[in-house]
PDB file of C-alpha atoms in Angstrom:
ATOM      1  CA  ALA A  23      -0.287   0.044   0.072  1.00 70.00           C
ATOM      2  CA  GLN A  24       1.172   3.524  -0.686  1.00 75.00           C
ATOM      3  CA  SER A  25       2.139   5.716   2.213  1.00 87.00           C
ATOM      4  CA  VAL A  26       3.283   9.406   2.406  1.00 93.00           C
ATOM      5  CA  SER A  27       5.518  10.957   4.924  1.00 94.00           C
ATOM      6  CA  GLN A  28       6.324  14.515   5.732  1.00 95.00           C
ATOM      7  CA  HIS A  29       9.324  15.467   7.680  1.00 88.00           C
ATOM      8  CA  ASN A  30       8.341  18.417   9.497  1.00 90.00           C
ATOM      9  CA  HIS A  31       4.847  18.704  11.703  1.00 92.00           C
ATOM     10  CA  HIS A  32       5.612  22.325  12.114  1.00 96.00           C
ATOM     11  CA  VAL A  33       7.674  24.849  10.604  1.00 97.00           C
ATOM     12  CA  ILE A  34       8.271  28.629  11.676  1.00 97.00           C
ATOM     13  CA  LEU A  35      10.097  30.653   9.471  1.00 97.00           C
ATOM     14  CA  SER A  36      10.507  34.678   9.536  1.00 97.00           C
ATOM     15  CA  GLU A  37       9.284  36.218   6.099  1.00 96.00           C
ATOM     16  CA  ALA A  38      12.050  36.120   3.229  1.00 96.00           C
ATOM     17  CA  ALA A  39      13.392  33.067   4.349  1.00 97.00           C
ATOM     18  CA  SER A  40      13.531  30.217   2.164  1.00 97.00           C
ATOM     19  CA  LEU A  41      11.364  27.348   2.476  1.00 97.00           C
ATOM     20  CA  GLU A  42      11.659  23.607   2.019  1.00 97.00           C
ATOM     21  CA  LEU A  43       9.326  20.952   2.903  1.00 97.00           C
ATOM     22  CA  GLY A  44       9.950  17.440   2.384  1.00 97.00           C
ATOM     23  CA  CYS A  45       7.459  14.151   1.441  1.00 97.00           C
ATOM     24  CA  ASN A  46       8.556  10.722   0.761  1.00 96.00           C
ATOM     25  CA  TYR A  47       6.420   8.166  -0.455  1.00 94.00           C
ATOM     26  CA  SER A  48       6.588   4.347  -0.782  1.00 91.00           C
ATOM     27  CA  TYR A  49       5.408   3.094  -3.878  1.00 83.00           C
ATOM     28  CA  GLY A  50       7.572   1.628  -6.660  1.00 75.00           C
ATOM     29  CA  GLY A  51       5.598   2.146  -9.750  1.00 81.00           C
ATOM     30  CA  THR A  52       4.138   5.222 -11.648  1.00 84.00           C
ATOM     31  CA  VAL A  53       3.021   8.021  -9.751  1.00 88.00           C
ATOM     32  CA  ASN A  54       1.007  11.075  -9.790  1.00 91.00           C
ATOM     33  CA  LEU A  55       2.283  13.404  -7.364  1.00 94.00           C
ATOM     34  CA  PHE A  56       0.688  16.696  -5.655  1.00 95.00           C
ATOM     35  CA  TRP A  57       1.201  19.515  -3.146  1.00 97.00           C
ATOM     36  CA  TYR A  58      -1.994  20.774  -1.818  1.00 97.00           C
ATOM     37  CA  VAL A  59      -2.403  23.821   0.666  1.00 97.00           C
ATOM     38  CA  GLN A  60      -5.023  24.583   3.165  1.00 94.00           C
ATOM     39  CA  TYR A  61      -5.225  28.434   4.185  1.00 94.00           C
ATOM     40  CA  PRO A  62      -6.997  28.758   7.815  1.00 90.00           C
ATOM     41  CA  GLY A  63     -10.441  27.568   7.744  1.00 86.00           C
ATOM     42  CA  GLN A  64     -10.375  27.066   4.026  1.00 88.00           C
ATOM     43  CA  HIS A  65     -10.352  23.904   1.886  1.00 89.00           C
ATOM     44  CA  LEU A  66      -7.541  22.308   0.219  1.00 93.00           C
ATOM     45  CA  GLN A  67      -6.178  23.813  -2.967  1.00 94.00           C
ATOM     46  CA  LEU A  68      -3.691  22.668  -5.459  1.00 94.00           C
ATOM     47  CA  LEU A  69      -0.184  23.974  -5.363  1.00 96.00           C
ATOM     48  CA  LEU A  70       1.296  21.780  -8.203  1.00 96.00           C
ATOM     49  CA  LYS A  71       1.500  18.860  -9.348  1.00 94.00           C
ATOM     50  CA  TYR A  72       3.537  16.044 -11.235  1.00 94.00           C
ATOM     51  CA  PHE A  73       2.318  13.444 -13.636  1.00 91.00           C
ATOM     52  CA  SER A  74       5.394  12.990 -16.000  1.00 90.00           C
ATOM     53  CA  GLY A  75       8.253  15.232 -17.831  1.00 92.00           C
ATOM     54  CA  ASP A  76      10.233  17.771 -16.274  1.00 94.00           C
ATOM     55  CA  PRO A  77      10.782  16.794 -12.550  1.00 95.00           C
ATOM     56  CA  LEU A  78      10.937  20.387 -11.524  1.00 97.00           C
ATOM     57  CA  VAL A  79       7.686  21.434 -11.496  1.00 97.00           C
ATOM     58  CA  LYS A  80       6.675  25.005 -10.863  1.00 96.00           C
ATOM     59  CA  GLY A  81       3.162  25.783  -9.398  1.00 95.00           C
ATOM     60  CA  ILE A  82       1.125  28.739  -8.105  1.00 94.00           C
ATOM     61  CA  LYS A  83       2.540  31.461  -5.816  1.00 94.00           C
ATOM     62  CA  GLY A  84       6.260  31.248  -6.201  1.00 96.00           C
ATOM     63  CA  PHE A  85       6.139  27.156  -5.286  1.00 97.00           C
ATOM     64  CA  GLU A  86       7.940  24.743  -6.856  1.00 97.00           C
ATOM     65  CA  ALA A  87       8.850  20.973  -6.124  1.00 98.00           C
ATOM     66  CA  GLU A  88      11.249  18.373  -7.188  1.00 97.00           C
ATOM     67  CA  PHE A  89      10.527  14.921  -8.109  1.00 96.00           C
ATOM     68  CA  ILE A  90      13.514  12.895  -7.436  1.00 95.00           C
ATOM     69  CA  LYS A  91      12.560   9.149  -8.204  1.00 92.00           C
ATOM     70  CA  SER A  92      15.751   7.555  -6.849  1.00 92.00           C
ATOM     71  CA  LYS A  93      14.983   8.911  -3.199  1.00 94.00           C
ATOM     72  CA  PHE A  94      10.968   8.322  -3.701  1.00 94.00           C
ATOM     73  CA  SER A  95      11.057  12.084  -2.851  1.00 96.00           C
ATOM     74  CA  PHE A  96       8.871  15.680  -3.784  1.00 97.00           C
ATOM     75  CA  ASN A  97       9.897  18.341  -2.152  1.00 97.00           C
ATOM     76  CA  LEU A  98       8.521  21.630  -1.881  1.00 98.00           C
ATOM     77  CA  ARG A  99      10.424  24.736  -2.166  1.00 98.00           C
ATOM     78  CA  LYS A 100      10.002  28.505  -2.415  1.00 98.00           C
ATOM     79  CA  PRO A 101      12.827  30.871  -2.190  1.00 97.00           C
ATOM     80  CA  SER A 102      11.229  33.535  -0.371  1.00 97.00           C
ATOM     81  CA  VAL A 103       7.954  32.973   1.805  1.00 97.00           C
ATOM     82  CA  GLN A 104       5.482  35.819   3.055  1.00 97.00           C
ATOM     83  CA  TRP A 105       3.129  36.314   5.825  1.00 96.00           C
ATOM     84  CA  SER A 106       0.403  35.254   3.865  1.00 96.00           C
ATOM     85  CA  ASP A 107       2.093  31.593   3.237  1.00 97.00           C
ATOM     86  CA  THR A 108       1.060  30.608   6.543  1.00 97.00           C
ATOM     87  CA  ALA A 109      -1.068  27.496   6.221  1.00 97.00           C
ATOM     88  CA  GLU A 110      -0.675  23.527   5.943  1.00 95.00           C
ATOM     89  CA  TYR A 111       0.580  21.852   3.485  1.00 97.00           C
ATOM     90  CA  PHE A 112      -0.032  18.368   2.285  1.00 96.00           C
ATOM     91  CA  CYS A 113       1.604  16.221   0.018  1.00 96.00           C
ATOM     92  CA  ALA A 114      -0.291  13.728  -1.693  1.00 94.00           C
ATOM     93  CA  VAL A 115       0.550  10.376  -4.073  1.00 92.00           C
ATOM     94  CA  ASN A 116      -1.791   8.988  -6.513  1.00 87.00           C
ATOM     95  CA  ALA A 117       0.063   5.793  -7.892  1.00 79.00           C
ATOM     96  CA  ASP A 118      -1.168   3.161 -11.061  1.00 68.00           C
ATOM     97  CA  GLY A 119      -5.238   4.635 -10.685  1.00 63.00           C
ATOM     98  CA  GLN A 120      -4.973   3.566  -7.033  1.00 68.00           C
ATOM     99  CA  ASN A 121      -6.742   6.299  -4.420  1.00 75.00           C
ATOM    100  CA  PHE A 122      -5.007   9.224  -3.560  1.00 84.00           C
ATOM    101  CA  VAL A 123      -2.675   8.904  -0.268  1.00 87.00           C
ATOM    102  CA  PHE A 124      -2.203  12.361   1.629  1.00 91.00           C
ATOM    103  CA  GLY A 125       0.591  12.953   3.804  1.00 93.00           C
ATOM    104  CA  PRO A 126      -0.086  13.933   7.744  1.00 92.00           C
ATOM    105  CA  GLY A 127       0.313  17.561   6.756  1.00 94.00           C
ATOM    106  CA  THR A 128       3.034  20.039   7.443  1.00 96.00           C
ATOM    107  CA  ARG A 129       1.900  23.471   9.412  1.00 95.00           C
ATOM    108  CA  LEU A 130       3.969  26.609   7.860  1.00 97.00           C
ATOM    109  CA  SER A 131       3.863  29.588  10.390  1.00 97.00           C
ATOM    110  CA  VAL A 132       5.853  32.687   8.729  1.00 97.00           C
ATOM    111  CA  LEU A 133       6.441  35.260  10.828  1.00 96.00           C
ATOM    112  CA  PRO A 134       6.106  39.057  10.053  1.00 89.00           C
TER     113      PRO A 134
ATOM    114  CA  ASP B   9     -14.225  28.510  -6.094  1.00 80.00           C
ATOM    115  CA  SER B  10     -13.215  24.958  -6.878  1.00 84.00           C
ATOM    116  CA  GLY B  11     -16.613  24.269  -8.528  1.00 92.00           C
ATOM    117  CA  VAL B  12     -17.272  21.705  -5.690  1.00 96.00           C
ATOM    118  CA  THR B  13     -20.169  22.369  -3.624  1.00 97.00           C
ATOM    119  CA  GLN B  14     -20.946  20.978  -0.188  1.00 97.00           C
ATOM    120  CA  THR B  15     -24.170  21.472   2.312  1.00 97.00           C
ATOM    121  CA  PRO B  16     -24.278  22.128   4.928  1.00 97.00           C
ATOM    122  CA  LYS B  17     -21.525  24.229   5.787  1.00 96.00           C
ATOM    123  CA  HIS B  18     -21.942  23.887   9.460  1.00 96.00           C
ATOM    124  CA  LEU B  19     -24.091  21.241  11.193  1.00 96.00           C
ATOM    125  CA  ILE B  20     -24.150  20.493  15.263  1.00 97.00           C
ATOM    126  CA  THR B  21     -26.207  17.663  16.571  1.00 97.00           C
ATOM    127  CA  ALA B  22     -26.334  14.931  19.587  1.00 97.00           C
ATOM    128  CA  THR B  23     -24.808  11.659  19.664  1.00 97.00           C
ATOM    129  CA  GLY B  24     -26.422   8.732  18.841  1.00 97.00           C
ATOM    130  CA  GLN B  25     -28.243  11.328  15.932  1.00 97.00           C
ATOM    131  CA  ARG B  26     -27.671  10.644  12.093  1.00 98.00           C
ATOM    132  CA  VAL B  27     -26.756  13.413   9.335  1.00 98.00           C
ATOM    133  CA  THR B  28     -26.593  13.659   5.867  1.00 98.00           C
ATOM    134  CA  LEU B  29     -23.758  15.833   4.099  1.00 98.00           C
ATOM    135  CA  ARG B  30     -24.364  16.288   0.433  1.00 98.00           C
ATOM    136  CA  CYS B  31     -21.538  17.241  -2.328  1.00 98.00           C
ATOM    137  CA  SER B  32     -22.082  18.261  -5.496  1.00 97.00           C
ATOM    138  CA  PRO B  33     -18.873  17.858  -8.052  1.00 96.00           C
ATOM    139  CA  ARG B  34     -17.464  19.988 -10.751  1.00 95.00           C
ATOM    140  CA  SER B  35     -19.736  19.671 -13.592  1.00 93.00           C
ATOM    141  CA  GLY B  36     -17.998  16.853 -15.746  1.00 90.00           C
ATOM    142  CA  ASP B  37     -16.050  15.275 -12.998  1.00 93.00           C
ATOM    143  CA  LEU B  38     -16.907  11.571 -12.719  1.00 93.00           C
ATOM    144  CA  SER B  39     -15.173  10.957  -9.161  1.00 92.00           C
ATOM    145  CA  VAL B  40     -16.373  11.947  -6.049  1.00 94.00           C
ATOM    146  CA  TYR B  41     -13.932  11.337  -3.034  1.00 94.00           C
ATOM    147  CA  TRP B  42     -15.041  11.989   0.692  1.00 96.00           C
ATOM    148  CA  TYR B  43     -12.205  12.798   3.378  1.00 95.00           C
ATOM    149  CA  GLN B  44     -12.643  13.395   7.117  1.00 95.00           C
ATOM    150  CA  GLN B  45     -10.088  16.189   8.723  1.00 92.00           C
ATOM    151  CA  SER B  46      -9.715  15.876  12.735  1.00 88.00           C
ATOM    152  CA  LEU B  47      -7.239  17.557  14.594  1.00 79.00           C
ATOM    153  CA  ASP B  48      -5.718  14.160  15.751  1.00 76.00           C
ATOM    154  CA  GLN B  49      -6.358  11.849  12.631  1.00 76.00           C
ATOM    155  CA  GLY B  50      -5.332  14.258   9.724  1.00 82.00           C
ATOM    156  CA  LEU B  51      -7.100  13.980   6.506  1.00 88.00           C
ATOM    157  CA  GLN B  52      -8.392  10.301   6.261  1.00 90.00           C
ATOM    158  CA  PHE B  53      -9.795   8.906   3.167  1.00 90.00           C
ATOM    159  CA  LEU B  54     -13.251   7.349   3.514  1.00 94.00           C
ATOM    160  CA  ILE B  55     -14.576   6.286  -0.188  1.00 94.00           C
ATOM    161  CA  GLN B  56     -14.513   7.189  -3.512  1.00 92.00           C
ATOM    162  CA  TYR B  57     -17.020   6.476  -6.330  1.00 93.00           C
ATOM    163  CA  TYR B  58     -16.969   6.646  -9.750  1.00 91.00           C
ATOM    164  CA  ASN B  59     -19.801   7.388 -12.014  1.00 92.00           C
ATOM    165  CA  GLY B  60     -21.924   5.867  -9.849  1.00 94.00           C
ATOM    166  CA  GLU B  61     -20.072   2.929  -8.489  1.00 94.00           C
ATOM    167  CA  GLU B  62     -17.819   2.574  -5.503  1.00 93.00           C
ATOM    168  CA  ARG B  63     -14.500   2.112  -6.448  1.00 89.00           C
ATOM    169  CA  ALA B  64     -12.375   2.333  -3.279  1.00 88.00           C
ATOM    170  CA  LYS B  65     -12.816   2.187   0.268  1.00 90.00           C
ATOM    171  CA  GLY B  66     -11.018   3.748   3.070  1.00 88.00           C
ATOM    172  CA  ASN B  67     -11.131   4.346   6.565  1.00 83.00           C
ATOM    173  CA  ILE B  68     -14.748   4.405   6.515  1.00 92.00           C
ATOM    174  CA  LEU B  69     -16.690   3.124   9.718  1.00 94.00           C
ATOM    175  CA  GLU B  70     -19.703   0.695   9.424  1.00 95.00           C
ATOM    176  CA  ARG B  71     -21.824   3.544  10.817  1.00 97.00           C
ATOM    177  CA  PHE B  72     -21.138   5.428   7.577  1.00 97.00           C
ATOM    178  CA  SER B  73     -22.376   5.157   4.506  1.00 96.00           C
ATOM    179  CA  ALA B  74     -22.282   6.816   1.164  1.00 97.00           C
ATOM    180  CA  GLN B  75     -23.673   6.854  -2.230  1.00 97.00           C
ATOM    181  CA  GLN B  76     -23.439   8.596  -5.585  1.00 97.00           C
ATOM    182  CA  PHE B  77     -26.499   9.383  -7.536  1.00 96.00           C
ATOM    183  CA  PRO B  78     -27.071   9.211 -11.699  1.00 95.00           C
ATOM    184  CA  ASP B  79     -26.988  12.993 -11.573  1.00 95.00           C
ATOM    185  CA  LEU B  80     -23.243  12.674 -10.049  1.00 96.00           C
ATOM    186  CA  HIS B  81     -24.266  14.283  -6.780  1.00 96.00           C
ATOM    187  CA  SER B  82     -22.997  12.134  -3.553  1.00 98.00           C
ATOM    188  CA  GLU B  83     -24.287  11.791  -0.246  1.00 98.00           C
ATOM    189  CA  LEU B  84     -22.186  10.758   3.107  1.00 98.00           C
ATOM    190  CA  ASN B  85     -24.611   9.518   5.809  1.00 98.00           C
ATOM    191  CA  LEU B  86     -23.365   9.074   9.252  1.00 98.00           C
ATOM    192  CA  SER B  87     -25.442   7.372  11.813  1.00 97.00           C
ATOM    193  CA  SER B  88     -25.189   6.661  15.587  1.00 97.00           C
ATOM    194  CA  LEU B  89     -22.819   9.540  16.072  1.00 97.00           C
ATOM    195  CA  GLU B  90     -20.474  10.003  19.067  1.00 97.00           C
ATOM    196  CA  LEU B  91     -18.297  12.755  20.150  1.00 96.00           C
ATOM    197  CA  GLY B  92     -15.237  11.699  18.115  1.00 94.00           C
ATOM    198  CA  ASP B  93     -17.063  12.095  14.640  1.00 96.00           C
ATOM    199  CA  SER B  94     -16.600  15.590  15.155  1.00 96.00           C
ATOM    200  CA  ALA B  95     -14.649  16.749  12.431  1.00 96.00           C
ATOM    201  CA  LEU B  96     -14.396  18.658   8.909  1.00 95.00           C
ATOM    202  CA  TYR B  97     -15.836  16.264   6.286  1.00 97.00           C
ATOM    203  CA  PHE B  98     -14.587  17.506   2.781  1.00 96.00           C
ATOM    204  CA  CYS B  99     -15.823  16.327  -0.391  1.00 97.00           C
ATOM    205  CA  ALA B 100     -13.291  16.280  -3.948  1.00 95.00           C
ATOM    206  CA  SER B 101     -14.222  15.519  -7.151  1.00 95.00           C
ATOM    207  CA  SER B 102     -11.656  14.418  -9.986  1.00 90.00           C
ATOM    208  CA  PRO B 103     -12.528  14.469 -13.846  1.00 84.00           C
ATOM    209  CA  GLN B 104     -11.107  10.710 -14.030  1.00 75.00           C
ATOM    210  CA  VAL B 105      -9.579   8.528 -11.707  1.00 64.00           C
ATOM    211  CA  THR B 106      -6.127   9.505 -11.526  1.00 63.00           C
ATOM    212  CA  GLY B 107      -6.502  13.437 -12.231  1.00 77.00           C
ATOM    213  CA  GLU B 108      -6.193  16.239  -9.437  1.00 87.00           C
ATOM    214  CA  LEU B 109      -8.649  16.488  -6.984  1.00 92.00           C
ATOM    215  CA  PHE B 110     -10.696  19.438  -6.484  1.00 94.00           C
ATOM    216  CA  PHE B 111     -11.812  20.036  -3.001  1.00 95.00           C
ATOM    217  CA  GLY B 112     -15.146  21.609  -1.408  1.00 96.00           C
ATOM    218  CA  GLU B 113     -15.337  23.887   1.684  1.00 94.00           C
ATOM    219  CA  GLY B 114     -16.308  21.183   3.849  1.00 95.00           C
ATOM    220  CA  SER B 115     -19.038  20.324   6.299  1.00 97.00           C
ATOM    221  CA  ARG B 116     -17.947  21.143   9.619  1.00 96.00           C
ATOM    222  CA  LEU B 117     -19.839  18.547  11.971  1.00 97.00           C
ATOM    223  CA  THR B 118     -19.931  19.065  15.708  1.00 97.00           C
ATOM    224  CA  VAL B 119     -21.560  16.087  17.929  1.00 97.00           C
ATOM    225  CA  LEU B 120     -22.358  17.058  21.278  1.00 96.00           C
TER     226      LEU B 120
END
């Protein structure tokens, strides 16, 4: 069965700091990978996705993620965070037509 | 606005009661997913329907049931409610089995 782990439960950064959130999955076959964001009191929204092709994918709001197949990883990055990036971030995997599996989430707090 | 509509937005009820949560997927999306989000359990997959048929089942209790109707809307029925069922219940839709998920704004259930 697929599983997704996220390295950090809670990350606290100051504005303009760089961000990297770790995501690892366990599945040996073909995967589709996603990062979702949930702003306080809101629903999950797609940040970016990887289906195939260039392993470096760019999403909305300056976020990007890199798929490293050999490491089963799909880490999320942003060079300079803003206070408005305060939210919970979820990594998700969908593999070979199986169901979506979400990681436990990482709460990001950006201090102004 | 993701195009996924959930009702009701908030629901307060008592233990032992039964409630029905409703989800209308985005126009044309055939897949509907239900997730439960609570503070201690994170985002838990409950069940998935595709074009009216149950496709995958996750951590859904026997007290819970769901269905997808011919017009593709879905209902999640929660019965014999317990305090621990208090959570946000999200519906998501997808145009195909392995496409990205579009989430509704959720139904917040409080069981007193």
